[in-house]
């Protein structure tokens, strides 16, 4: 998802509204008045800019609050969201200073005794999005529509630190077959792709799906999920090597978008019919052709706009072909629990491009910006 673009909850964060978590982002100006604070290492973004704004520093340990646990971070995965939080987005205010990092796996360091079955030492995965869990949006599973929703590393402190405080309801058991790095690589992209395909586009068995950038975090998750649903998948890729890996994940056909126009190729592959669903997260460069790639009754579902957010569409095409254009961001906690069942069974798996020590976060950002990775870039503590 989050392949891109900031979320609107930023505004709420500005107003100091943090839902259940109730936690104001800590202001990382050293110990302030509290001379007894225990310090931990963390990456703090104090102002937007280049890679040099990723400031390795020391900040006070997170506090254990009621209804929350403190997790010792073992791995944190990078997302395009990290790039937006670092660079800033015109017209959008992030709550700086902030510790970035949305996807965390680690070990419970502190929790109220046996709070809802959790105890110190449990290995966990942290759901990247939080919300109140009690409102008219949360109860039916529309968590991202909750007025108090947010994402770690975007609207409150994230996991690029030794420890992070998270609501208990955000804890999931780390599958024992996965390393911490693999677990951290899972939640955000899987959840984003799941919500796009299953909840929004209502993918049905036997349909045809075009997945853009099959080597990206969302792309590699979308291929696996569409495969699980028995779909026929076409994936675009930037290189022959990435195309081969997309096929390993389940793509029936791959399209090298730098060499071939994907719209012409979709028409050729489908005998001019088009695909039922396009998983869009590229934006300006592809949106118009993505819409034209759809069969009658097709659905374009978008979660990002890494190449730009403005596009021109032919409205006539939309109504004549009964097309749907669907927006999607994140997903619900319930969906993440459902995804984890498939992960435990080995039907969905994290795709990790590389694991770097957290001290090399700048290199991680460079790899993400260069688009050379297939799957996730993960930082390990
Ligand atoms: Zn809510």
CSV table of C-alpha atoms and ligand atoms in Angstrom, one decimal:
chain,number,residue,atom,x,y,z
A,1,UNK,CA,0.0,0.0,0.0
A,2,UNK,CA,1.4,2.3,1.3
A,3,UNK,CA,3.2,2.0,-1.4
A,4,UNK,CA,2.6,5.5,-1.4
A,5,UNK,CA,1.3,8.7,-0.2
A,6,UNK,CA,0.5,9.8,3.2
A,7,UNK,CA,-2.7,9.0,4.9
A,8,UNK,CA,-5.1,11.6,6.0
A,9,UNK,CA,-4.8,10.7,9.6
A,10,UNK,CA,-1.9,13.0,9.7
A,11,UNK,CA,-4.3,15.8,10.3
A,12,UNK,CA,-5.7,14.0,13.3
A,13,UNK,CA,-2.3,13.4,14.7
A,14,UNK,CA,-1.7,17.1,14.5
A,15,UNK,CA,-4.8,17.8,16.6
A,16,UNK,CA,-3.4,15.4,19.1
A,17,UNK,CA,-6.0,12.7,18.6
A,18,UNK,CA,-4.5,9.3,19.0
A,19,UNK,CA,-7.5,7.1,19.7
A,20,UNK,CA,-7.1,4.1,22.0
A,21,UNK,CA,-3.4,4.6,22.1
A,22,UNK,CA,-3.9,8.0,23.6
A,23,UNK,CA,-0.2,8.6,23.3
A,24,UNK,CA,1.2,11.9,22.2
A,25,UNK,CA,4.3,11.4,20.0
A,26,UNK,CA,7.2,11.8,22.3
A,27,UNK,CA,9.2,14.9,21.5
A,28,UNK,CA,12.7,13.7,20.9
A,29,UNK,CA,14.7,16.5,22.4
A,30,UNK,CA,16.8,14.4,24.8
A,31,UNK,CA,15.6,13.8,28.3
A,32,UNK,CA,13.8,17.1,28.8
A,33,UNK,CA,13.1,17.6,32.4
A,34,UNK,CA,13.2,13.9,33.3
A,35,UNK,CA,16.8,13.3,34.4
A,36,UNK,CA,16.0,9.7,35.3
A,37,UNK,CA,14.8,8.6,31.9
A,38,UNK,CA,16.4,5.5,30.5
A,39,UNK,CA,17.6,6.0,27.0
A,40,UNK,CA,17.4,3.8,23.9
A,41,UNK,CA,18.9,4.1,20.4
A,42,UNK,CA,16.5,5.2,17.7
A,43,UNK,CA,16.4,6.8,14.3
A,44,UNK,CA,14.6,10.1,14.5
A,45,UNK,CA,13.4,12.3,11.7
A,46,UNK,CA,13.3,15.9,12.9
A,47,UNK,CA,12.8,17.6,9.6
A,48,UNK,CA,12.0,16.5,6.0
A,49,UNK,CA,14.8,16.0,3.5
A,50,UNK,CA,17.4,13.6,2.2
A,51,UNK,CA,18.9,10.5,3.6
A,52,UNK,CA,21.0,12.7,6.0
A,53,UNK,CA,17.8,13.5,8.0
A,54,UNK,CA,17.7,9.9,9.3
A,55,UNK,CA,19.3,10.9,12.6
A,56,UNK,CA,20.7,8.0,14.8
A,57,UNK,CA,20.3,9.3,18.3
A,58,UNK,CA,19.1,8.4,21.8
A,59,UNK,CA,15.6,9.0,23.1
A,60,UNK,CA,13.8,8.1,26.3
A,61,UNK,CA,12.5,4.5,26.5
A,62,UNK,CA,8.8,4.2,25.6
A,63,UNK,CA,6.5,4.1,28.6
A,64,UNK,CA,4.3,1.1,29.3
A,65,UNK,CA,0.8,2.4,29.3
A,66,UNK,CA,-2.5,0.6,30.2
A,67,UNK,CA,-3.7,-1.6,27.3
A,68,UNK,CA,-0.3,-1.5,25.7
A,69,UNK,CA,2.9,-3.6,25.5
A,70,UNK,CA,6.5,-2.6,25.0
A,71,UNK,CA,8.2,-4.7,22.3
A,72,UNK,CA,12.0,-5.0,21.9
A,73,UNK,CA,12.4,-4.6,18.1
A,74,UNK,CA,14.3,-7.4,16.3
A,75,UNK,CA,13.4,-6.4,12.8
A,76,UNK,CA,11.7,-3.5,11.0
A,77,UNK,CA,10.7,-3.5,7.3
A,78,UNK,CA,10.9,-0.5,5.1
A,79,UNK,CA,8.1,0.8,2.9
A,80,UNK,CA,7.6,3.6,0.4
A,81,UNK,CA,5.8,5.2,3.3
A,82,UNK,CA,9.1,5.6,5.0
A,83,UNK,CA,10.3,7.6,2.0
A,84,UNK,CA,7.3,9.9,2.2
A,85,UNK,CA,7.7,10.5,5.9
A,86,UNK,CA,11.4,11.3,5.4
A,87,UNK,CA,11.0,13.5,2.3
A,88,UNK,CA,7.7,15.1,3.3
A,89,UNK,CA,4.7,15.6,1.1
A,90,UNK,CA,3.6,19.1,0.0
A,91,UNK,CA,0.4,20.2,1.9
A,92,UNK,CA,0.7,17.4,4.4
A,93,UNK,CA,2.0,17.7,7.9
A,94,UNK,CA,3.6,14.7,9.7
A,95,UNK,CA,4.0,14.8,13.5
A,96,UNK,CA,7.7,15.6,13.6
A,97,UNK,CA,10.0,14.6,15.3
A,98,UNK,CA,9.0,11.0,14.7
A,99,UNK,CA,10.7,7.6,14.8
A,100,UNK,CA,9.9,5.9,11.4
A,101,UNK,CA,9.2,2.2,10.8
A,102,UNK,CA,5.8,0.7,10.3
A,103,UNK,CA,6.4,-3.0,10.2
A,104,UNK,CA,7.9,-4.5,13.4
A,105,UNK,CA,8.7,-8.0,14.7
A,106,UNK,CA,10.2,-8.5,18.1
A,107,UNK,CA,9.9,-9.8,21.6
A,108,UNK,CA,7.6,-8.5,24.3
A,109,UNK,CA,9.8,-6.6,26.8
A,110,UNK,CA,7.0,-5.4,29.1
A,111,UNK,CA,3.3,-6.0,29.5
A,112,UNK,CA,0.8,-5.8,32.3
A,113,UNK,CA,0.9,-9.3,33.8
A,114,UNK,CA,-0.7,-11.9,31.5
A,115,UNK,CA,-2.6,-9.0,29.8
A,116,UNK,CA,-5.0,-10.9,27.4
A,117,UNK,CA,-2.7,-13.9,27.3
A,118,UNK,CA,0.5,-12.0,26.5
A,119,UNK,CA,3.6,-12.2,28.6
A,120,UNK,CA,7.2,-11.0,28.6
A,121,UNK,CA,9.3,-13.0,26.1
A,122,UNK,CA,6.6,-13.8,23.6
A,123,UNK,CA,7.7,-13.4,20.0
A,124,UNK,CA,5.4,-11.1,18.1
A,125,UNK,CA,4.5,-9.3,14.9
A,126,UNK,CA,3.0,-5.9,15.3
A,127,UNK,CA,0.0,-4.9,13.1
A,128,UNK,CA,1.1,-1.7,11.4
A,129,UNK,CA,-2.2,0.1,11.7
A,130,UNK,CA,-4.0,1.0,14.8
A,131,UNK,CA,-7.5,2.3,15.5
A,132,UNK,CA,-10.0,2.5,18.3
A,133,UNK,CA,-11.6,-0.9,17.7
A,134,UNK,CA,-14.9,0.2,19.1
A,135,UNK,CA,-16.5,2.7,16.6
A,136,UNK,CA,-19.0,2.3,13.7
A,137,UNK,CA,-16.0,2.1,11.3
A,138,UNK,CA,-13.9,-0.4,13.3
A,139,UNK,CA,-16.7,-2.8,14.3
A,140,UNK,CA,-17.6,-4.0,10.8
A,141,UNK,CA,-13.8,-4.1,9.9
A,142,UNK,CA,-13.3,-0.8,8.2
A,143,UNK,CA,-10.5,0.1,10.5
A,144,UNK,CA,-8.8,2.6,8.1
A,145,UNK,CA,-12.0,4.7,8.2
A,146,UNK,CA,-11.8,5.1,12.0
A,147,UNK,CA,-11.3,8.7,13.0
A,148,UNK,CA,-8.6,7.6,15.4
A,149,UNK,CA,-6.7,5.3,13.0
A,150,UNK,CA,-3.1,5.7,12.2
A,151,UNK,CA,0.1,3.9,11.3
A,152,UNK,CA,3.2,3.4,13.3
A,153,UNK,CA,6.1,5.4,11.9
A,154,UNK,CA,3.6,7.8,10.2
A,155,UNK,CA,1.2,9.1,12.9
A,156,UNK,CA,3.0,7.9,16.0
A,157,UNK,CA,6.5,6.6,16.8
A,158,UNK,CA,7.5,3.5,14.7
A,159,UNK,CA,10.0,0.7,15.0
A,160,UNK,CA,13.3,2.1,14.0
A,161,UNK,CA,14.4,2.0,17.6
A,162,UNK,CA,15.4,-0.5,20.3
A,163,UNK,CA,11.8,-0.6,21.6
A,164,UNK,CA,8.3,0.4,20.6
A,165,UNK,CA,5.1,0.7,22.6
A,166,UNK,CA,2.0,-0.7,20.9
A,167,UNK,CA,-1.6,-1.4,21.8
A,168,UNK,CA,-2.2,-5.1,22.9
A,169,UNK,CA,-4.7,-5.6,20.1
A,170,UNK,CA,-1.9,-4.9,17.6
A,171,UNK,CA,0.0,-8.0,18.7
A,172,UNK,CA,0.0,-11.2,16.7
A,173,UNK,CA,2.1,-14.3,17.4
A,174,UNK,CA,5.1,-14.6,15.2
A,175,UNK,CA,4.9,-17.8,13.1
A,176,UNK,CA,7.7,-20.0,14.5
A,177,UNK,CA,8.7,-21.0,11.0
A,178,UNK,CA,9.6,-17.4,10.1
A,179,UNK,CA,12.6,-15.4,11.2
A,180,UNK,CA,12.0,-11.9,12.7
A,181,UNK,CA,13.1,-10.3,9.4
A,182,UNK,CA,10.6,-12.4,7.5
A,183,UNK,CA,7.8,-11.7,10.0
A,184,UNK,CA,8.5,-7.9,9.7
A,185,UNK,CA,8.3,-8.2,5.9
A,186,UNK,CA,4.7,-9.4,6.1
A,187,UNK,CA,2.0,-7.3,7.5
A,188,UNK,CA,1.7,-4.0,5.6
A,189,UNK,CA,2.0,-5.2,2.0
A,190,UNK,CA,0.0,-8.4,2.5
A,191,UNK,CA,-2.7,-6.5,4.3
A,192,UNK,CA,-2.8,-3.8,1.6
A,193,UNK,CA,-2.9,-6.3,-1.3
A,194,UNK,CA,-5.5,-8.5,0.5
A,195,UNK,CA,-7.8,-5.5,1.1
A,196,UNK,CA,-7.4,-4.4,-2.5
A,197,UNK,CA,-8.2,-7.7,-4.1
A,198,UNK,CA,-10.5,-9.4,-1.6
A,199,UNK,CA,-12.5,-6.6,0.0
A,200,UNK,CA,-12.4,-3.9,-2.6
A,201,UNK,CA,-12.2,-5.6,-6.0
A,202,UNK,CA,-14.1,-8.7,-4.8
A,203,UNK,CA,-11.8,-11.1,-6.7
A,204,UNK,CA,-13.6,-14.3,-7.8
A,205,UNK,CA,-12.0,-17.6,-8.8
A,206,UNK,CA,-11.0,-17.8,-12.5
A,207,UNK,CA,-10.7,-14.1,-13.0
A,208,UNK,CA,-7.7,-12.4,-14.7
A,209,UNK,CA,-5.6,-9.9,-12.8
A,210,UNK,CA,-2.9,-7.5,-13.9
A,211,UNK,CA,-0.5,-6.7,-11.1
A,212,UNK,CA,1.8,-3.7,-11.7
A,213,UNK,CA,5.4,-4.0,-10.5
A,214,UNK,CA,5.3,-7.6,-9.5
A,215,UNK,CA,8.6,-7.2,-7.7
A,216,UNK,CA,7.4,-4.6,-5.3
A,217,UNK,CA,6.2,-5.4,-1.8
A,218,UNK,CA,2.6,-4.9,-2.8
A,219,UNK,CA,3.1,-6.5,-6.2
A,220,UNK,CA,4.6,-9.7,-4.8
A,221,UNK,CA,1.9,-9.9,-2.2
A,222,UNK,CA,-0.9,-9.3,-4.7
A,223,UNK,CA,0.5,-12.1,-7.0
A,224,UNK,CA,0.4,-14.6,-4.1
A,225,UNK,CA,-3.1,-13.6,-3.0
A,226,UNK,CA,-4.6,-13.6,-6.5
A,227,UNK,CA,-3.0,-17.1,-7.0
A,228,UNK,CA,-4.6,-18.3,-3.7
A,229,UNK,CA,-8.0,-17.2,-5.2
A,230,UNK,CA,-7.4,-19.2,-8.4
A,231,UNK,CA,-6.9,-16.2,-10.6
A,232,UNK,CA,-4.8,-15.9,-13.8
A,233,UNK,CA,-2.1,-13.3,-13.1
A,234,UNK,CA,-0.2,-11.1,-15.5
A,235,UNK,CA,2.6,-9.1,-13.7
A,236,UNK,CA,4.7,-6.3,-15.0
A,237,UNK,CA,8.4,-6.2,-14.1
A,238,UNK,CA,11.4,-4.0,-14.7
A,239,UNK,CA,13.9,-6.7,-15.5
A,240,UNK,CA,14.0,-10.3,-16.8
A,241,UNK,CA,15.3,-11.4,-13.4
A,242,UNK,CA,12.3,-9.9,-11.6
A,243,UNK,CA,10.0,-11.3,-14.2
A,244,UNK,CA,11.3,-14.8,-13.5
A,245,UNK,CA,10.7,-14.3,-9.7
A,246,UNK,CA,7.2,-13.0,-10.3
A,247,UNK,CA,6.5,-16.3,-12.2
A,248,UNK,CA,7.8,-18.3,-9.3
A,249,UNK,CA,5.3,-16.6,-7.1
A,250,UNK,CA,2.5,-17.5,-9.4
A,251,UNK,CA,2.3,-15.1,-12.4
A,252,UNK,CA,1.1,-16.9,-15.5
A,253,UNK,CA,2.7,-14.2,-17.8
A,254,UNK,CA,5.1,-11.3,-17.2
A,255,UNK,CA,5.4,-8.1,-19.1
A,256,UNK,CA,8.8,-6.2,-19.2
A,257,UNK,CA,7.3,-2.7,-19.0
A,258,UNK,CA,10.5,-1.0,-20.0
A,259,UNK,CA,10.5,-2.9,-23.3
A,260,UNK,CA,6.9,-3.5,-24.1
A,261,UNK,CA,3.7,-1.4,-23.7
A,262,UNK,CA,1.8,-3.3,-21.1
A,263,UNK,CA,-1.6,-2.3,-22.6
A,264,UNK,CA,-0.8,-3.8,-26.0
A,265,UNK,CA,0.5,-6.9,-24.2
A,266,UNK,CA,-2.6,-7.3,-22.1
A,267,UNK,CA,-4.7,-7.0,-25.3
A,268,UNK,CA,-2.6,-9.6,-27.0
A,269,UNK,CA,-2.7,-12.0,-24.0
A,270,UNK,CA,-6.4,-11.7,-23.6
A,271,UNK,CA,-7.4,-11.7,-27.3
A,272,UNK,CA,-8.5,-8.0,-26.8
A,273,UNK,CA,-10.8,-8.8,-24.0
A,274,UNK,CA,-8.8,-7.2,-21.2
A,275,UNK,CA,-8.4,-8.2,-17.5
A,276,UNK,CA,-11.0,-8.3,-14.8
A,277,UNK,CA,-8.9,-6.5,-12.2
A,278,UNK,CA,-5.9,-4.2,-12.3
A,279,UNK,CA,-3.8,-3.7,-9.1
A,280,UNK,CA,-2.6,-0.1,-9.5
A,281,UNK,CA,0.0,1.5,-7.3
A,282,UNK,CA,2.2,3.2,-9.9
A,283,UNK,CA,0.0,6.3,-10.6
A,284,UNK,CA,0.4,8.9,-13.3
A,285,UNK,CA,2.7,6.8,-15.6
A,286,UNK,CA,0.2,3.9,-15.9
A,287,UNK,CA,-3.3,4.9,-14.7
A,288,UNK,CA,-4.9,5.7,-18.1
A,289,UNK,CA,-3.5,2.5,-19.7
A,290,UNK,CA,-4.5,0.5,-16.6
A,291,UNK,CA,-8.1,1.6,-17.1
A,292,UNK,CA,-7.9,0.8,-20.8
A,293,UNK,CA,-6.6,-2.7,-19.9
A,294,UNK,CA,-9.9,-3.6,-18.2
A,295,UNK,CA,-12.5,-5.9,-19.7
A,296,UNK,CA,-16.1,-4.9,-19.5
A,297,UNK,CA,-17.2,-4.8,-15.9
A,298,UNK,CA,-13.6,-4.6,-14.8
A,299,UNK,CA,-12.3,-3.1,-11.6
A,300,UNK,CA,-9.2,-0.9,-11.2
A,301,UNK,CA,-8.1,-0.8,-7.5
A,302,UNK,CA,-5.4,1.7,-6.5
A,303,UNK,CA,-3.4,2.1,-3.3
A,304,UNK,CA,-0.6,4.4,-4.4
A,305,UNK,CA,0.8,6.8,-6.9
A,306,UNK,CA,4.6,6.6,-6.8
A,307,UNK,CA,5.0,8.3,-10.2
A,308,UNK,CA,2.6,11.1,-9.5
A,309,UNK,CA,-1.0,11.6,-8.4
A,310,UNK,CA,-2.7,13.3,-11.3
A,311,UNK,CA,-4.2,11.4,-14.2
A,312,UNK,CA,-6.7,12.0,-17.0
A,313,UNK,CA,-9.3,9.4,-17.6
A,314,UNK,CA,-11.9,8.9,-20.3
A,315,UNK,CA,-15.2,9.0,-18.5
A,316,UNK,CA,-17.0,7.5,-21.5
A,317,UNK,CA,-14.8,4.4,-21.2
A,318,UNK,CA,-15.9,4.1,-17.5
A,319,UNK,CA,-19.6,4.1,-18.1
A,320,UNK,CA,-19.7,2.2,-21.5
A,321,UNK,CA,-17.6,-0.6,-20.1
A,322,UNK,CA,-19.2,-0.5,-16.6
A,323,UNK,CA,-15.8,0.0,-15.0
A,324,UNK,CA,-15.2,0.6,-11.3
A,325,UNK,CA,-12.3,2.7,-9.9
A,326,UNK,CA,-11.7,1.7,-6.3
A,327,UNK,CA,-9.5,3.3,-3.7
A,328,UNK,CA,-7.9,1.3,-1.0
A,329,UNK,CA,-5.5,1.9,1.9
A,330,UNK,CA,-4.3,-0.6,4.5
A,331,UNK,CA,-6.9,-3.1,5.7
A,332,UNK,CA,-8.5,-4.3,8.9
A,333,UNK,CA,-7.0,-6.1,11.9
A,334,UNK,CA,-9.4,-9.0,11.2
A,335,UNK,CA,-8.0,-9.3,7.7
A,336,UNK,CA,-4.5,-9.5,9.1
A,337,UNK,CA,-5.5,-12.4,11.4
A,338,UNK,CA,-7.0,-14.1,8.4
A,339,UNK,CA,-3.8,-13.6,6.4
A,340,UNK,CA,-1.7,-15.1,9.2
A,341,UNK,CA,-3.6,-18.4,8.9
A,342,UNK,CA,-2.5,-18.6,5.3
A,343,UNK,CA,1.1,-17.7,6.4
A,344,UNK,CA,1.1,-20.4,9.1
A,345,UNK,CA,0.0,-22.9,6.5
A,346,UNK,CA,2.7,-21.8,4.0
A,347,UNK,CA,0.2,-20.6,1.4
A,348,UNK,CA,1.4,-16.9,1.7
A,349,UNK,CA,5.0,-16.1,2.4
A,350,UNK,CA,7.1,-13.0,2.9
A,351,UNK,CA,9.4,-12.0,0.0
A,352,UNK,CA,12.6,-10.5,1.5
A,353,UNK,CA,15.1,-8.9,-0.9
A,354,UNK,CA,17.7,-8.2,1.7
A,355,UNK,CA,18.3,-7.8,5.4
A,356,UNK,CA,20.6,-4.9,6.6
A,357,UNK,CA,21.7,-3.9,10.1
A,358,UNK,CA,19.6,-1.0,11.3
A,359,UNK,CA,22.7,1.2,11.2
A,360,UNK,CA,22.5,0.9,7.4
A,361,UNK,CA,19.0,2.5,7.2
A,362,UNK,CA,20.3,5.1,4.7
A,363,UNK,CA,21.4,2.2,2.4
A,364,UNK,CA,17.9,0.7,2.8
A,365,UNK,CA,16.3,4.0,1.7
A,366,UNK,CA,18.6,4.1,-1.3
A,367,UNK,CA,17.7,0.6,-2.4
A,368,UNK,CA,14.0,1.4,-2.1
A,369,UNK,CA,14.4,4.6,-4.1
A,370,UNK,CA,16.4,2.8,-6.8
A,371,UNK,CA,13.7,0.1,-7.2
A,372,UNK,CA,16.4,-2.5,-7.5
A,373,UNK,CA,14.8,-4.8,-4.8
A,374,UNK,CA,12.5,-7.7,-5.4
A,375,UNK,CA,10.3,-7.8,-2.3
A,376,UNK,CA,11.1,-6.2,1.0
A,377,UNK,CA,14.1,-4.4,2.5
A,378,UNK,CA,14.3,-5.3,6.2
A,379,UNK,CA,16.5,-3.7,8.9
A,380,UNK,CA,17.6,-5.9,11.8
A,381,UNK,CA,18.5,-4.8,15.3
B,1,LIG,ZN1,-12.6,3.1,15.5
